[in-house]
Amino acid sequence: MDTFADPQVNINEKKPSIKFQQKTSVNKRIIIGVVIVAVLVVVIGVAIGVPLSRRGTSDANMNLALKVLRETPLIDGHNDLPWQMRQFTRNQVHKVNLRENTTMQWLHIKKEDMSEPKYPRIYPQTDIPRLKKGMVGAQFWAIFVDCGSQDKDAIRQSALDTTAATHTWINQYDDAFRLVTTSDGILEAFKANRIASLIGLEGGHMLGNTMGVLRTFYLLGCRYMTITHSCDTPWADSWKSDLKPSEYNSTNNITGLNEWGKKVIKEMNRLGMIVDLSHVSKQTMIDSIEASSAPVIFSHSSAFGYCNHYRNVQDDVLQMVKKNKGLVMVNFYNGYINCPPNKKENATLSQVAEHFDYIKNKIGVDYVGVGADYDGVPQMPVGLEDASTYPDLFAELARRGYKEEELKKIAGENFLRVFKDVENERDRLKGNPPFEDLYPVESLNLPCNTNF
C-alpha cells in the first residue's frame, strides 16, 4: 500500500484576515460544488458507459450473446484449475473455497503449504462466481504435471493425485458442477443448471509409455488426451521440436509420431477418447490426423497465420482439420494471440476475435470453438481477464456480423458434434481387440523404470 505523508504545518505562520477567510470559504464551496458535479458525471458515466465499454459493443449484440449462451452450453476446451490446486494447496482442495473469489485465496497461501512451484504464480482467473457470470456450460479441466516427472512419477502425480483431487472438488460443489463423460451428459448437466465438468489429460508424458495407463485414464473419466505437452516423448514430438532437434528423434530427423505413437491414436479411437493436438509439433499434427479415424481437436490453440507461434495451427493443417471434421478451440493467452505479423502493443479481446475470424474465413465456422486456457497462463488480453468475460467475446463476434446459429456452433454445437462422432467411432470399433503393443522401454535406458 502507498503511504502519503501529511503536509507540514508552520505554527509560526500568521493567521489570514477574516475577509480573506470568508473569500476562501466561498471559493471552497465553489470547488466542492464543482467536485460534486464531476463525481456525479463519473458515476453516471460508470453506470451507463462501463457496461457498454466492458461489453465492447451495443446492447443488441450483448443481448444476442446472452441469448446464445442461455440456450447453448458454452463448452471451453481447457482450464488449468487442477494445476492451481496442485501447485498451491498440494491437492488439499478443502483449503480453497471455490464459492468465493480465488484471487483473495491463491495469492495468500503460505509458502510452506504449497508444492514447489515450477512456474510463476498465476493471477487466479477461475471460481464458481466467475464461471457463472461467464455463463460457462461445460468445462474441460486439464490434468497436468510437469514434464520433469516424465519416466519418473508422472503417473502417480497425474492419475493417482491430481485426477483424484479433481473428482473430489467436482463432487464437493455438486450444486455447481457435475462430472460428465459423454456428449449427452453435457446437455443433461446444462438442463440441470450445472457446469458439465469433463477431464482432459494434458500430455502423453503421463502414460509411462504403456497402453494400459491410457486405458486406466479413460476409466478415471478422461475424455481427451493432449498427445504431448511442451516436451517430447519417446513416441511423439512436441511443438518445441519445430524450433530445435527432437529430444528423442533427432538422429533420424523424425518430428512426429513413431509407429507406437500411431497405435496410441488408434487405441484412443477405439476407447472413445478425443485426440487433442495442442502442444504438438506440426508433423505430429499431420501424423495424428492421418492416423485417426475420428475427428481431432486442438483444445487450446489459435491461428498461426495471424500469430506466428508454433503452438498455433498452420494453414495447411487447418485444411486437414476441416477434412477430418475436427475443431480448433481458440486460446486466449497473450503470447499465442498477439505476435508477428499482427503484434500490437497490448493484447485485446478484439485480437482474440480476429483469430475466430481467421479460422472461420479459412475453413468455415463449423471448425472453431473456445479453449481459453484460464489459470494456465499468466497474461490474458484486456477484456478477457478471467472466466467471467465470455459474454463479452460473443458480443464482439456478434458485432462483427456472426449470426445466432454461428455463435451457437462456436459456443458448443461444434464440440458436441465432434464428441458425438468420436463416440460413434468407438461404437463402430466395438469388439476390436485393444492395442497391447509394449513400448521397448529397455531401449531407452530409463533409470527409474524396471523392465516389464
Tab-separated table of C-alpha atoms in Angstrom, residues 24 42 70 102 188 230 292 317 327 376 396:
chain	number	residue	atom	x	y	z
A	24	THR	CA	-11.581	31.422	0.924
A	42	VAL	CA	-18.304	9.994	-13.393
A	70	ARG	CA	-28.598	-19.264	-22.265
A	102	THR	CA	-9.967	-17.229	-5.623
A	188	GLU	CA	-28.180	-33.122	-19.320
A	230	SER	CA	5.762	-28.867	-24.274
A	292	SER	CA	-7.104	-41.062	-36.540
A	317	VAL	CA	-3.122	-28.175	-41.062
A	327	LEU	CA	-12.131	-28.488	-34.223
A	376	GLY	CA	-2.800	-21.936	-17.040
A	396	GLU	CA	-17.846	-8.812	-30.042
